[in-house]
XYZ file of N, CA and C in Angstrom:
465
model
N 0.751 -1.118 -0.110
C -0.143 -0.168 0.251
C 0.859 1.637 0.083
N 2.291 0.992 0.343
C 2.877 2.451 0.549
C 4.352 1.750 -0.443
N 4.627 2.858 -1.082
C 5.815 2.546 -2.338
C 7.128 2.003 -1.724
N 7.173 1.989 -0.631
C 8.551 1.830 -0.011
C 8.476 0.668 0.893
N 9.743 -0.129 1.055
C 10.124 -1.347 1.922
C 10.236 -1.103 3.342
N 9.355 -1.258 4.219
C 9.943 -1.064 5.741
C 9.895 -2.358 6.355
N 11.202 -2.330 6.876
C 11.579 -3.825 7.222
C 10.662 -4.117 8.545
N 10.103 -5.663 8.284
C 9.214 -6.125 9.266
C 9.639 -6.196 10.751
N 8.752 -5.590 11.871
C 9.233 -5.834 13.157
C 10.292 -4.790 13.687
N 10.330 -3.657 12.844
C 11.112 -2.449 13.034
C 10.335 -1.649 14.301
N 11.309 -1.120 15.098
C 10.518 -0.148 16.164
C 11.333 1.247 15.742
N 10.983 1.962 16.667
C 11.179 3.386 16.324
C 12.738 3.707 17.272
N 13.165 2.835 18.092
C 14.220 3.105 18.947
C 15.665 2.521 17.862
N 16.528 2.995 17.471
C 17.307 2.543 16.578
C 18.724 2.943 16.831
N 19.720 2.703 16.442
C 21.270 3.232 16.336
C 21.761 3.756 14.871
N 21.510 5.267 14.539
C 21.862 5.800 13.496
C 22.844 6.336 13.504
N 23.668 6.364 12.118
C 25.314 7.036 12.152
C 24.843 8.759 11.953
N 25.749 9.151 11.947
C 25.693 10.847 11.747
C 25.166 11.269 10.225
N 25.240 10.438 9.345
C 24.939 10.799 8.292
C 23.234 10.539 7.886
N 22.871 9.608 8.746
C 21.412 9.003 8.631
C 20.978 10.149 9.275
N 21.499 10.562 10.637
C 20.518 11.607 11.405
C 20.680 12.981 10.738
N 21.988 13.336 9.890
C 21.671 14.555 9.092
C 20.599 14.692 7.923
N 20.211 13.412 7.234
C 19.411 12.994 6.439
C 17.712 13.206 6.913
N 17.826 12.602 7.888
C 16.728 12.740 8.578
C 16.489 14.306 9.084
N 17.029 14.930 9.344
C 17.222 16.443 9.876
C 16.584 17.528 8.730
N 16.792 17.041 7.626
C 16.923 17.639 6.333
C 15.405 17.348 5.884
N 14.683 16.486 6.604
C 13.165 16.302 6.266
C 12.342 17.110 7.077
N 11.384 17.792 6.572
C 10.738 19.326 7.515
C 9.512 18.616 7.511
N 8.891 17.521 7.942
C 7.921 16.996 8.073
C 7.321 17.257 9.323
N 5.735 17.489 9.986
C 5.806 17.552 11.105
C 5.108 16.411 11.540
N 4.449 15.659 10.940
C 3.923 14.319 11.008
C 4.881 13.034 10.959
N 5.686 12.663 11.814
C 6.912 11.892 11.072
C 6.469 10.315 11.393
N 6.491 9.562 10.680
C 6.530 8.018 10.701
C 7.845 7.436 10.225
N 8.498 7.656 11.483
C 10.005 7.589 11.624
C 10.521 6.200 10.909
N 9.546 5.052 11.151
C 10.054 3.806 10.598
C 10.159 3.724 9.142
N 9.019 4.555 8.600
C 8.762 4.566 7.247
C 10.087 5.538 6.590
N 10.119 6.771 7.256
C 11.329 7.791 6.788
C 12.782 7.242 6.629
N 12.837 6.313 7.928
C 14.504 5.926 7.700
C 14.667 4.873 6.591
N 13.672 4.143 6.225
C 13.607 3.125 5.035
C 13.565 4.190 3.705
N 12.928 5.134 3.691
C 12.694 5.900 2.770
C 14.070 6.736 2.380
N 14.998 7.031 3.234
C 15.873 7.918 2.940
C 17.079 7.241 2.194
N 16.919 5.457 2.444
C 17.944 4.475 1.521
C 18.852 4.195 2.114
N 19.359 4.636 3.530
C 20.832 3.975 4.126
C 20.864 2.353 4.289
N 21.705 1.659 4.427
C 21.712 0.298 4.375
C 21.540 0.322 6.037
N 20.522 -0.854 6.068
C 20.006 -1.048 7.296
C 20.252 -2.274 7.812
N 20.570 -2.601 9.219
C 20.841 -3.987 9.934
C 20.205 -4.413 11.200
N 19.211 -5.380 11.063
C 18.695 -5.859 12.065
C 19.547 -6.084 13.225
N 19.093 -6.302 14.520
C 19.478 -6.510 15.624
C 18.520 -7.356 16.220
N 18.558 -8.653 16.328
C 17.290 -9.680 16.534
C 17.609 -9.824 18.264
N 16.768 -9.760 19.004
C 16.761 -10.174 20.732
C 15.441 -10.534 21.039
N 15.533 -11.612 22.239
C 14.259 -11.842 22.660
C 13.816 -10.975 23.767
N 12.656 -10.534 23.745
C 12.300 -9.678 24.615
C 11.788 -10.446 25.761
N 11.769 -9.650 26.907
C 11.318 -10.688 28.133
C 9.788 -10.313 28.047
N 8.625 -10.927 28.690
C 7.688 -10.684 28.955
C 7.171 -9.540 29.742
N 6.156 -8.671 29.494
C 5.768 -7.570 30.375
C 5.747 -8.522 31.878
N 6.303 -7.209 32.972
C 6.065 -7.776 34.135
C 4.874 -7.664 34.766
N 4.728 -6.198 34.385
C 3.593 -5.718 35.299
C 2.694 -4.583 34.115
N 1.432 -4.490 34.492
C 0.454 -3.583 33.720
C 0.300 -4.122 32.499
N -0.337 -3.102 31.606
C -0.927 -3.366 30.498
C 0.233 -2.642 29.546
N -0.247 -2.618 28.081
C 0.338 -1.642 27.195
C -0.284 -0.463 27.278
N 0.387 0.452 26.922
C -0.266 2.140 26.597
C -0.531 2.414 25.355
N -0.516 1.544 24.494
C -0.672 1.901 23.311
C -1.871 0.811 22.646
N -3.305 1.200 23.159
C -4.238 0.447 22.624
C -4.760 0.401 21.107
N -5.546 -0.623 21.139
C -6.044 -0.887 19.375
C -6.239 0.564 18.738
N -7.113 1.542 19.387
C -7.370 2.929 18.458
C -6.188 3.603 18.319
N -5.073 3.623 19.021
C -3.773 4.301 18.692
C -3.260 3.539 17.712
N -3.106 2.575 17.785
C -2.739 1.269 16.608
C -3.063 1.764 15.507
N -4.242 1.574 15.139
C -5.259 2.370 13.956
C -4.781 3.509 13.645
N -4.252 4.395 14.150
C -4.200 5.891 13.929
C -2.912 5.876 13.448
N -1.849 4.978 14.255
C -0.718 4.695 13.791
C -0.200 4.405 12.382
N -1.029 3.305 12.269
C -1.393 2.810 10.748
C -1.599 3.566 9.877
N -2.799 4.647 9.989
C -2.926 5.388 8.974
C -2.029 6.232 8.941
N -1.456 6.955 9.959
C -0.351 7.845 9.470
C 0.625 7.305 9.087
N 1.179 6.125 8.912
C 2.212 5.124 7.804
C 1.418 5.621 6.705
N 0.244 5.046 6.169
C -0.393 5.228 5.253
C -0.049 6.618 4.617
N -0.790 7.429 5.347
C -1.073 8.981 4.816
C 0.464 9.570 4.497
N 1.460 9.022 5.338
C 2.958 9.583 5.150
C 3.396 9.268 4.057
N 3.301 8.098 3.209
C 4.201 7.905 2.173
C 2.849 7.081 0.959
N 1.374 7.377 1.025
C 0.652 6.994 0.029
C -0.571 8.122 -0.246
N -1.032 8.094 -1.561
C -2.170 9.210 -1.843
C -3.412 8.117 -2.114
N -2.871 6.910 -1.854
C -4.232 5.908 -2.064
C -5.219 6.222 -1.630
N -5.445 6.659 -0.307
C -6.557 6.706 0.186
C -7.580 7.908 -0.698
N -6.825 9.058 -1.235
C -7.503 9.786 -2.000
C -7.985 9.284 -3.008
N -7.351 8.588 -4.001
C -7.491 7.822 -5.129
C -8.763 7.059 -4.868
N -9.011 6.357 -3.957
C -10.117 5.705 -3.646
C -11.630 6.193 -4.254
N -11.813 7.531 -4.083
C -13.123 8.178 -4.558
C -13.234 8.085 -6.003
N -11.946 8.511 -6.714
C -11.932 7.884 -8.233
C -12.235 6.542 -8.229
N -11.698 5.504 -7.916
C -12.110 4.177 -8.240
C -13.558 3.673 -7.801
N -13.719 4.324 -6.654
C -15.459 4.065 -6.158
C -16.643 4.825 -7.120
N -15.825 6.138 -7.489
C -16.916 6.676 -8.848
C -16.878 5.767 -10.100
N -15.788 5.199 -10.447
C -15.787 4.428 -11.968
C -16.733 3.001 -11.462
N -16.538 2.220 -10.221
C -17.405 1.493 -9.941
C -18.583 1.613 -9.824
N -19.437 2.890 -9.068
C -20.396 3.320 -9.125
C -21.021 3.454 -10.562
N -20.155 4.155 -11.372
C -20.964 4.508 -12.270
C -20.881 3.141 -13.164
N -19.975 2.684 -13.680
C -20.619 0.960 -14.307
C -21.667 0.234 -13.732
N -21.746 0.420 -12.539
C -22.878 -0.302 -11.755
C -24.273 0.093 -12.091
N -24.083 1.869 -12.267
C -25.351 2.283 -12.557
C -25.798 2.124 -14.117
N -24.619 2.226 -15.076
C -24.950 1.970 -16.404
C -25.591 0.382 -16.518
N -25.050 -0.393 -15.877
C -25.407 -1.745 -15.870
C -26.854 -1.662 -15.401
N -27.170 -1.199 -14.248
C -28.606 -1.082 -13.738
C -29.546 -0.353 -14.751
N -28.811 0.774 -15.303
C -29.620 1.427 -16.466
C -30.067 0.371 -17.681
N -29.285 -0.283 -17.859
C -29.216 -1.330 -19.086
C -30.459 -2.369 -18.686
N -30.337 -2.983 -17.554
C -31.239 -3.842 -16.781
C -32.447 -3.527 -16.976
N -32.755 -2.139 -16.370
C -33.992 -1.600 -16.172
C -34.633 -1.138 -17.469
N -33.897 -0.984 -18.085
C -34.413 -0.494 -19.727
C -35.182 -1.921 -20.299
N -34.328 -2.887 -20.358
C -34.868 -4.282 -20.267
C -36.171 -4.807 -19.692
N -36.028 -4.566 -18.672
C -37.407 -4.776 -17.845
C -38.486 -3.966 -18.374
N -38.309 -2.574 -18.589
C -39.416 -1.683 -18.865
C -39.822 -2.044 -20.082
N -38.916 -2.344 -21.079
C -39.442 -2.272 -22.710
C -40.018 -4.115 -22.794
N -39.256 -4.749 -22.235
C -39.043 -6.277 -22.510
C -40.307 -7.019 -21.696
N -40.025 -6.927 -19.967
C -40.745 -7.311 -19.279
C -42.152 -6.358 -18.751
N -41.819 -5.107 -18.964
C -42.891 -4.560 -18.724
C -43.220 -4.572 -16.948
N -42.403 -4.422 -16.478
C -42.307 -4.974 -15.038
C -41.684 -3.996 -14.241
N -41.976 -2.773 -14.190
C -41.451 -1.842 -13.685
C -42.315 -0.658 -12.966
N -42.114 0.130 -11.993
C -42.747 0.941 -11.496
C -42.534 2.114 -12.148
N -43.273 3.045 -12.628
C -42.938 4.442 -13.396
C -42.225 5.525 -12.272
N -41.277 5.726 -13.075
C -40.480 6.735 -12.432
C -39.578 6.268 -11.460
N -39.448 5.065 -10.704
C -38.612 4.631 -10.047
C -37.150 4.234 -10.713
N -36.965 3.796 -11.654
C -36.220 3.309 -12.355
C -35.519 4.733 -12.716
N -36.018 5.675 -13.675
C -35.086 6.764 -13.894
C -34.934 7.435 -12.398
N -35.429 7.354 -11.298
C -34.695 8.032 -10.082
C -33.421 7.415 -9.714
N -33.645 5.977 -9.747
C -32.509 5.319 -9.358
C -31.198 5.749 -10.084
N -31.579 5.336 -11.256
C -30.601 5.456 -12.248
C -29.610 6.768 -12.332
N -30.822 8.053 -12.078
C -29.915 9.327 -12.366
C -29.295 9.566 -10.693
N -29.728 9.062 -9.892
C -29.342 9.129 -8.668
C -27.958 8.654 -8.547
N -27.798 7.185 -9.226
C -26.480 6.399 -8.629
C -25.664 7.172 -9.692
N -26.209 7.734 -11.246
C -25.083 8.181 -11.995
C -24.338 9.093 -11.751
N -25.224 10.488 -11.089
C -24.799 11.463 -10.598
C -24.154 11.377 -9.453
N -24.414 10.548 -8.341
C -23.356 10.170 -7.302
C -21.949 9.361 -7.710
N -21.958 8.946 -8.813
C -21.046 8.535 -9.251
C -20.215 9.788 -10.182
N -20.499 10.311 -10.784
C -20.031 11.909 -11.396
C -19.474 12.236 -10.160
N -20.133 12.773 -9.010
C -19.516 13.597 -7.778
C -18.388 12.837 -7.257
N -18.305 11.436 -7.012
C -17.281 10.875 -6.660
C -16.082 10.770 -7.646
N -16.599 11.056 -8.688
C -15.154 10.967 -9.736
C -14.453 12.274 -9.826
N -15.458 13.541 -9.458
C -14.788 14.856 -9.259
C -14.208 15.074 -8.149
N -14.408 14.430 -6.951
C -14.181 14.279 -5.728
C -12.506 13.770 -6.129
N -12.396 12.689 -6.475
C -11.517 11.741 -6.917
C -10.305 12.732 -7.532
N -10.662 13.425 -8.379
C -9.591 14.345 -9.199
C -9.472 15.268 -8.517
N -10.065 16.044 -7.386
C -9.866 16.807 -6.604
C -8.612 16.388 -5.636
N -9.303 14.881 -5.269
C -7.955 14.440 -4.308
C -6.850 14.163 -4.882
N -6.542 13.727 -6.315
C -5.439 13.979 -6.702
C -4.637 14.943 -7.126
N -5.236 16.309 -6.996
C -4.420 17.339 -6.920
C -4.160 17.410 -5.824
N -5.003 17.267 -4.578
C -4.643 17.811 -3.421
C -3.482 16.858 -2.763
N -3.324 15.460 -3.337
C -2.492 14.617 -3.031
C -0.755 15.238 -3.750
N -0.918 15.677 -4.881
C 0.310 16.122 -5.603
C 0.364 17.283 -4.604
N -0.406 18.283 -4.220
C 0.104 19.343 -3.205
C 0.714 19.141 -2.198
N 0.251 17.869 -1.499
C 0.674 17.348 -0.165
C 2.093 16.495 -0.097
N 2.311 16.098 -1.573
C 3.759 15.582 -1.787
C 4.668 16.949 -1.821
N 3.944 17.884 -2.564
C 4.899 18.707 -2.783
C 5.316 19.763 -1.331
N 4.221 19.830 -0.719
C 4.259 20.355 0.505
C 5.324 19.855 1.723
N 5.734 18.577 1.737
C 6.300 17.740 2.565
C 7.892 18.113 2.404
N 8.257 18.616 1.106
C 9.482 19.491 0.778
C 10.361 18.239 1.040
N 10.257 17.006 0.693
C 11.251 16.104 0.726
C 12.431 16.040 -0.154
N 13.352 16.032 -0.120
C 14.528 15.829 -0.921
C 14.336 14.913 -2.083
N 15.097 15.302 -3.492
C 14.706 14.476 -4.489
C 15.576 13.322 -4.486
């Protein structure tokens, strides 16, 4: 879902060389997804595996809700796919409304089994909804490009 390869089971605690720290400082983002940014800047990484002891007391201070927010931060920091979903959904609803319109025309003229006015209303509403989603997707594409530019990441 994101265009970089974040190593599995990495944490935010890490040992970094001076060059990596300098490269990270050049990134002017305010919402930093550190795991992704370290992978994105492209320096060599080496994992140090260890066995973590079980928690002695208490529960994690990172509940499920915070984990979902953290996952969304990771996706939003490196992908504009959520903004493109409106375009994809608009195309899907548009195709579905055209297919439904074709079946409604067949039902009206072939089977004579339609309620007057209902088919037209449903087809128009679903088609106009798909147009709205497509326009929202186009706006989302522009916003995504602006978002990428505003982050001012080095090329």
